[in-house]
Every structure is written in C-alpha cells, then in structure tokens.
Tab-separated table of C-alpha atoms and ligand atoms in Angstrom:
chain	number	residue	atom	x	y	z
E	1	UNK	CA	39.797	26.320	-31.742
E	2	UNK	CA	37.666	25.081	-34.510
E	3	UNK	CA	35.616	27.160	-36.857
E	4	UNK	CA	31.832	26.685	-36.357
E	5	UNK	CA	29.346	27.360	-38.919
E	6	UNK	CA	25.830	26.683	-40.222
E	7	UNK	CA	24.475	26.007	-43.461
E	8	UNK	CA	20.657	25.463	-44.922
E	9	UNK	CA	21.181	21.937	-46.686
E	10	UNK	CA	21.067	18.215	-46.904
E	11	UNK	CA	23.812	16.677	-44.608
E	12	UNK	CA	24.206	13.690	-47.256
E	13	UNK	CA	25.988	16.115	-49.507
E	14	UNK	CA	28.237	17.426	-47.159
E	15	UNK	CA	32.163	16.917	-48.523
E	16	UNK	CA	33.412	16.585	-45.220
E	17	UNK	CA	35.670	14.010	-43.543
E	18	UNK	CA	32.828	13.025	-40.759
E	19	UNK	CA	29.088	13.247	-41.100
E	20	UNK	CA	27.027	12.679	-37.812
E	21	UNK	CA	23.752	10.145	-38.431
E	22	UNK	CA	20.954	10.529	-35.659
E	23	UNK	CA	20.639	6.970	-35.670
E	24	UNK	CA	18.595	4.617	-32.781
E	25	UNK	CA	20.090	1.853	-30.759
E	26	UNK	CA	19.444	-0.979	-33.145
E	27	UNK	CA	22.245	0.711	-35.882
E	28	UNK	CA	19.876	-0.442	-38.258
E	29	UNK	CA	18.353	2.538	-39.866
E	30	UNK	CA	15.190	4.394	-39.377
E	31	UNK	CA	13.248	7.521	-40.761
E	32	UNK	CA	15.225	11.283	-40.565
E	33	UNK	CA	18.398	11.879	-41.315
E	34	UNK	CA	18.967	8.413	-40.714
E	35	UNK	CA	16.816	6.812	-43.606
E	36	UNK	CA	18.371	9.685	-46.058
E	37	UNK	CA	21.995	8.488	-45.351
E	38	UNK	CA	21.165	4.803	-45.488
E	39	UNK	CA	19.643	5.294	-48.867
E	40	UNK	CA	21.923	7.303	-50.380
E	41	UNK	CA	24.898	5.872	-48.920
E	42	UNK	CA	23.674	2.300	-50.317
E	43	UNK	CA	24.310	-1.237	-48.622
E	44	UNK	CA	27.740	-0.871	-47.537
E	45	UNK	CA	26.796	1.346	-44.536
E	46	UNK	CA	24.032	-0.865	-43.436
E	47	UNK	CA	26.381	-4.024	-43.711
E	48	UNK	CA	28.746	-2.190	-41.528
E	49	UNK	CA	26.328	-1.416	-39.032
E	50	UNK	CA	25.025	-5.270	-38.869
E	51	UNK	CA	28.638	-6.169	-37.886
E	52	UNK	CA	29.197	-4.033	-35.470
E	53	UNK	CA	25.642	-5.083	-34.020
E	54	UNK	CA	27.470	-8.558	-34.220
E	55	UNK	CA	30.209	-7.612	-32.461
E	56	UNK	CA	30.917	-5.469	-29.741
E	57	UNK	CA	27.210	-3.922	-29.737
E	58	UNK	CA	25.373	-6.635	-29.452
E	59	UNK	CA	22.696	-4.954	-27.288
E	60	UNK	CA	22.916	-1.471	-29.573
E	61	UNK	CA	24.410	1.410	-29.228
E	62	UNK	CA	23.176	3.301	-26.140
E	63	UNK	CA	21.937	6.992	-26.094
E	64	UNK	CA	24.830	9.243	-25.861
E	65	UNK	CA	27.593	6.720	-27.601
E	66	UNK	CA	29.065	7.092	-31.347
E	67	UNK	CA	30.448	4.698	-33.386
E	68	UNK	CA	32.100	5.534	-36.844
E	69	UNK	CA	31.441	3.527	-40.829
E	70	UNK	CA	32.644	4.217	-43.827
E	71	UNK	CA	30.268	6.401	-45.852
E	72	UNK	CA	29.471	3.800	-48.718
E	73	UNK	CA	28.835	6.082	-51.749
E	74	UNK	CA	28.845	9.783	-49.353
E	75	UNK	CA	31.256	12.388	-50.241
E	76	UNK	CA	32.273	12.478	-46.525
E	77	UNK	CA	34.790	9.797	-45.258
E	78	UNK	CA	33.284	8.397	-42.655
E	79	UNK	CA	29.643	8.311	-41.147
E	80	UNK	CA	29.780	8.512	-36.893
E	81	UNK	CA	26.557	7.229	-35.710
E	82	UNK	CA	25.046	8.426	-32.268
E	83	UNK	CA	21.990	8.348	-30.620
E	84	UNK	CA	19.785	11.111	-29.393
E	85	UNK	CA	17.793	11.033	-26.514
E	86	UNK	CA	14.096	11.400	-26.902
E	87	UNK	CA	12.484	14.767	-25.770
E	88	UNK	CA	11.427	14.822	-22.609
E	89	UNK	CA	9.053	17.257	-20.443
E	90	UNK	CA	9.552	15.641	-17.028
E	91	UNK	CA	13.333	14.837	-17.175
E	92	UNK	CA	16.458	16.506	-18.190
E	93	UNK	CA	18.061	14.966	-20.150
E	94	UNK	CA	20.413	17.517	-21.718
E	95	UNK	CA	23.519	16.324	-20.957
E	96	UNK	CA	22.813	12.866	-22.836
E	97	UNK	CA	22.021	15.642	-25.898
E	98	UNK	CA	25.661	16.799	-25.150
E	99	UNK	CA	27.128	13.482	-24.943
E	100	UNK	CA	26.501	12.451	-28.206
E	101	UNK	CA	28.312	15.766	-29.600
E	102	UNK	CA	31.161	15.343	-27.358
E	103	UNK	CA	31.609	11.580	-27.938
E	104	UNK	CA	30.805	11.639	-31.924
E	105	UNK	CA	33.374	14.811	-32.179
E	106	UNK	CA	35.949	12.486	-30.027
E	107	UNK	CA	35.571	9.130	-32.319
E	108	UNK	CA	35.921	11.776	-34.979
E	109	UNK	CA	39.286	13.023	-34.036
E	110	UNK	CA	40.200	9.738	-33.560
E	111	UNK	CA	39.824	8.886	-36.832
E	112	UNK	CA	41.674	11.326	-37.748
E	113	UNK	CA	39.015	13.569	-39.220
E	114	UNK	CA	39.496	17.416	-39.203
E	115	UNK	CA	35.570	18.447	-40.794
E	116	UNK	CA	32.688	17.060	-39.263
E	117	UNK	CA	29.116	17.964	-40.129
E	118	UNK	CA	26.443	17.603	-37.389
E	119	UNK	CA	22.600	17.804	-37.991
E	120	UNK	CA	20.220	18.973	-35.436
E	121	UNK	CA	20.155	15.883	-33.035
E	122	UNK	CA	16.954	14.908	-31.599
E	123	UNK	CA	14.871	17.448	-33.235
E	124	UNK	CA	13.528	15.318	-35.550
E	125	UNK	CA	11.503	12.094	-35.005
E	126	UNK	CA	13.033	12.382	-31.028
E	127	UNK	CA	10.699	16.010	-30.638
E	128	UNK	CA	13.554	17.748	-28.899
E	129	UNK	CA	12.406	21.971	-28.846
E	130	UNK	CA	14.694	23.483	-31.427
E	131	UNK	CA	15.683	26.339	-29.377
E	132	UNK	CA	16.355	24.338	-26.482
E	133	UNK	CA	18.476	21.329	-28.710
E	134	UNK	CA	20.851	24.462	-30.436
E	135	UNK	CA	21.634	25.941	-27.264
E	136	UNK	CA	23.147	23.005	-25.705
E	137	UNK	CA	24.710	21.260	-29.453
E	138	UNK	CA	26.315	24.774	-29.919
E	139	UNK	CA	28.123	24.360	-26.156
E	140	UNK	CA	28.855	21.106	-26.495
E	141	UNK	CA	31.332	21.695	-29.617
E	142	UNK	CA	32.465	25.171	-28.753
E	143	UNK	CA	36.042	22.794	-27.925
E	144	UNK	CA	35.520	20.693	-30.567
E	145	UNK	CA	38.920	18.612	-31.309
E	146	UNK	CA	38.779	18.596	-34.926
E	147	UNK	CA	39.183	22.228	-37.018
E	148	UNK	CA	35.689	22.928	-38.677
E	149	UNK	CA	32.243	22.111	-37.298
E	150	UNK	CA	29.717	22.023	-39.732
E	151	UNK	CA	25.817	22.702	-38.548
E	152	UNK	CA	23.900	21.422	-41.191
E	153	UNK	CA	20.433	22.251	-41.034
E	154	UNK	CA	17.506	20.882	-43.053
E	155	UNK	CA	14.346	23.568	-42.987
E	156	UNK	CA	15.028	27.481	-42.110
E	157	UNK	CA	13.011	26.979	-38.441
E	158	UNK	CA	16.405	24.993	-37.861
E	159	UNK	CA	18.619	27.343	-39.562
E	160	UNK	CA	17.596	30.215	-37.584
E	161	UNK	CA	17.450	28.257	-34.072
E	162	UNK	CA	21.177	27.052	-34.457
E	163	UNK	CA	22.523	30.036	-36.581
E	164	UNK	CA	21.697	32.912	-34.402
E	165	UNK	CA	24.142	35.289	-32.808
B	201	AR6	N1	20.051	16.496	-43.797
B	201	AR6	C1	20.063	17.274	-42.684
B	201	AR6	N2	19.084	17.279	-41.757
B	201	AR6	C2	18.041	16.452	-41.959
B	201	AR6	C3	17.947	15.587	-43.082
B	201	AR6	C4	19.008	15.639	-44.031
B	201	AR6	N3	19.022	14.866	-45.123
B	201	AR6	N4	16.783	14.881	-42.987
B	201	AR6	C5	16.165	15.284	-41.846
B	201	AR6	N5	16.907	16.241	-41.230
B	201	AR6	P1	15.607	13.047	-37.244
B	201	AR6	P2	16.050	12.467	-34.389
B	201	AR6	C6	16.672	16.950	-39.975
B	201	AR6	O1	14.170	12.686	-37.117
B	201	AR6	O2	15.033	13.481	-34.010
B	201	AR6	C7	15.319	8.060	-37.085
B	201	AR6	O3	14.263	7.206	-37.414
B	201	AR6	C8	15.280	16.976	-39.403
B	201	AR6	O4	14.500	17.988	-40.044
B	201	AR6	O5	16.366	12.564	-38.425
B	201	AR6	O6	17.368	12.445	-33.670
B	201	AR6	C9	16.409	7.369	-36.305
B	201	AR6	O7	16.577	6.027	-36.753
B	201	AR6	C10	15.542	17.306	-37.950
B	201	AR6	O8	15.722	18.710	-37.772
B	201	AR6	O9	16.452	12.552	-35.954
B	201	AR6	C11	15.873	7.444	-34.912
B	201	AR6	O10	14.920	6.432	-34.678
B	201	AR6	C12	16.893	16.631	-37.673
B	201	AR6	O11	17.428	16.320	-38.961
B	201	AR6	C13	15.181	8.790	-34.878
B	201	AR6	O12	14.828	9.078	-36.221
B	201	AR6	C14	16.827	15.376	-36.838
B	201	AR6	O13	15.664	14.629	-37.177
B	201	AR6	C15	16.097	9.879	-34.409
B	201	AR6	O14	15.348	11.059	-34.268
C-alpha cells in the first residue's frame, strides 16, 4: 500500500523519483505547471519531448496517456507527462481524469520509481472543479504501485480540496 500525502508547494522542487507534468497533446509545453517545469527544468526536457513527438507520438499524446523524460536540471528523476481532460459541464469525463493517474503511476513503476509527486490535474488552465478533480485523483491512486504518493498542491483552495479527511 503506498503512503499518500499532501503538501502546500511548488511541484518543481519536489526530490522525488517521478514528478507528474499536466502537459497538452503537442508535448511541447504550455502555461501551469507545465511552463514552470519546462523553465526550470531547461532545454533538455523540451528536446526530449520533440523526439518523442518524432517518434512514436507523432500525432501527440492523447488525453489520459503518460509518457516519462528525464527531469533536465529537477531534483526528481524523471518527469511523466499526461494529459488532462478539459472540464466539462455536459459530459463526464471522469474516468479520462483517472486515467491519467492510473497510467502516469504505471509508467512510473515501470521505471522503476518508488516516489511520485502528482499536482492537481486539470484544475488549472483545463477548469476542472477542485472538489470534484480531488475526489476522483485521490481514488485513482489509493493502489498506487509505487510506495509514496505525493499531492503537491500550489494555493491553499487546493490544499484543502485534496487534503481533507
Ligand atoms: N507546482 C504545483 N502546482 C502548480 C504549479 C507548480 N509549480 N503551477 C501551477 N500549479 P495547470 P491543467 C497548479 O493549468 O489545468 C498548460 O498550459 C495550478 O494552480 O498547470 O491540467 C498545459 O500545457 C492548478 O491547481 O494544468 C495544458 O495546456 C494545477 O497546478 C494545460 O495547461 C493544474 O493547473 C493543462 O491544464
């Protein structure tokens, strides 16, 4: 069973094996967390991302996969990239919100990685209801495959949604 916690903080400063990026399809940055671990990370991220964009994701990665980086010039090992899906009033579309937990905790483990810190997915840029986003990120690790789980969460609103009892 892994240990789940949740801190107030800045997930580029996490010294963790894994750190989660809410990236979009294109792998090739954006605003968010996304921006923050592209420009503290530096170049080497970026030029990772372009080759995997070259490769076997030549149409992006779709909403729901992860794919794992180094983390350039991060404390953390690796960075596994995943994309939310967009908030949306007139479709559910939870279980995508799930997926990327499940499937960025699974190319995790398959790394090899045993710590792996997660910001709030989707609740950014994406608009997904905080409440709503913690509820189903905190059941879609409760079997995480790694041993610690690492909520890191950027403004108290956050905090409190994910970090309740
Ligand atoms: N550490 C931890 N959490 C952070 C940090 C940080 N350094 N910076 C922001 N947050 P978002 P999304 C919080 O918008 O909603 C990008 O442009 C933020 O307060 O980063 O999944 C991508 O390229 C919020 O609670 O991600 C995509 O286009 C949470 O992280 C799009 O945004 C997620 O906000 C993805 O949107």
């Amino acid at each position: 069973m892994a240990t789940i916690e949740y801190v107030l903080g800045d997930i580029t400063e996490q010294h963790v094996d894994v750190i989660v990026n809410a990236a979009n399809s294109s792998l090739l940055g954006g605003g968010g967390v996304d921006g923050a671990i592209h420009r503290k990370g530096g170049p080497e991220i970026l030029a990772e991302c372009r080759k995997l964009r070259a490769g076997h994701y030549g149409s992006g990665l779709k909403t729901g996969q992860a794919v794992a980086t180094t983390a350039g010039r991060l404390p953390a090992r690796w960075v596994v990239h995943t994309v939310g899906p967009v908030w949306s009033a007139t479709e559910d579309r939870s279980e995508l919100l799930a997926a990327c937990h499940r499937n960025s905790l699974a190319v995790a483990a398959g790394l090899g990685a045993k710590t792996v810190a997660f910001p709030a997915i989707s609740t950014g840029i994406y608009r997904w209801p905080l409440e709503s986003a913690a509820e189903i990120a905190r059941a879609a690790v409760a079997d995480a495959p790694v041993d610690l789980v690492r909520f890191v969460l950027f403004d108290r609103a956050a905090y409190e949604a994910y970090a309740r009892p």
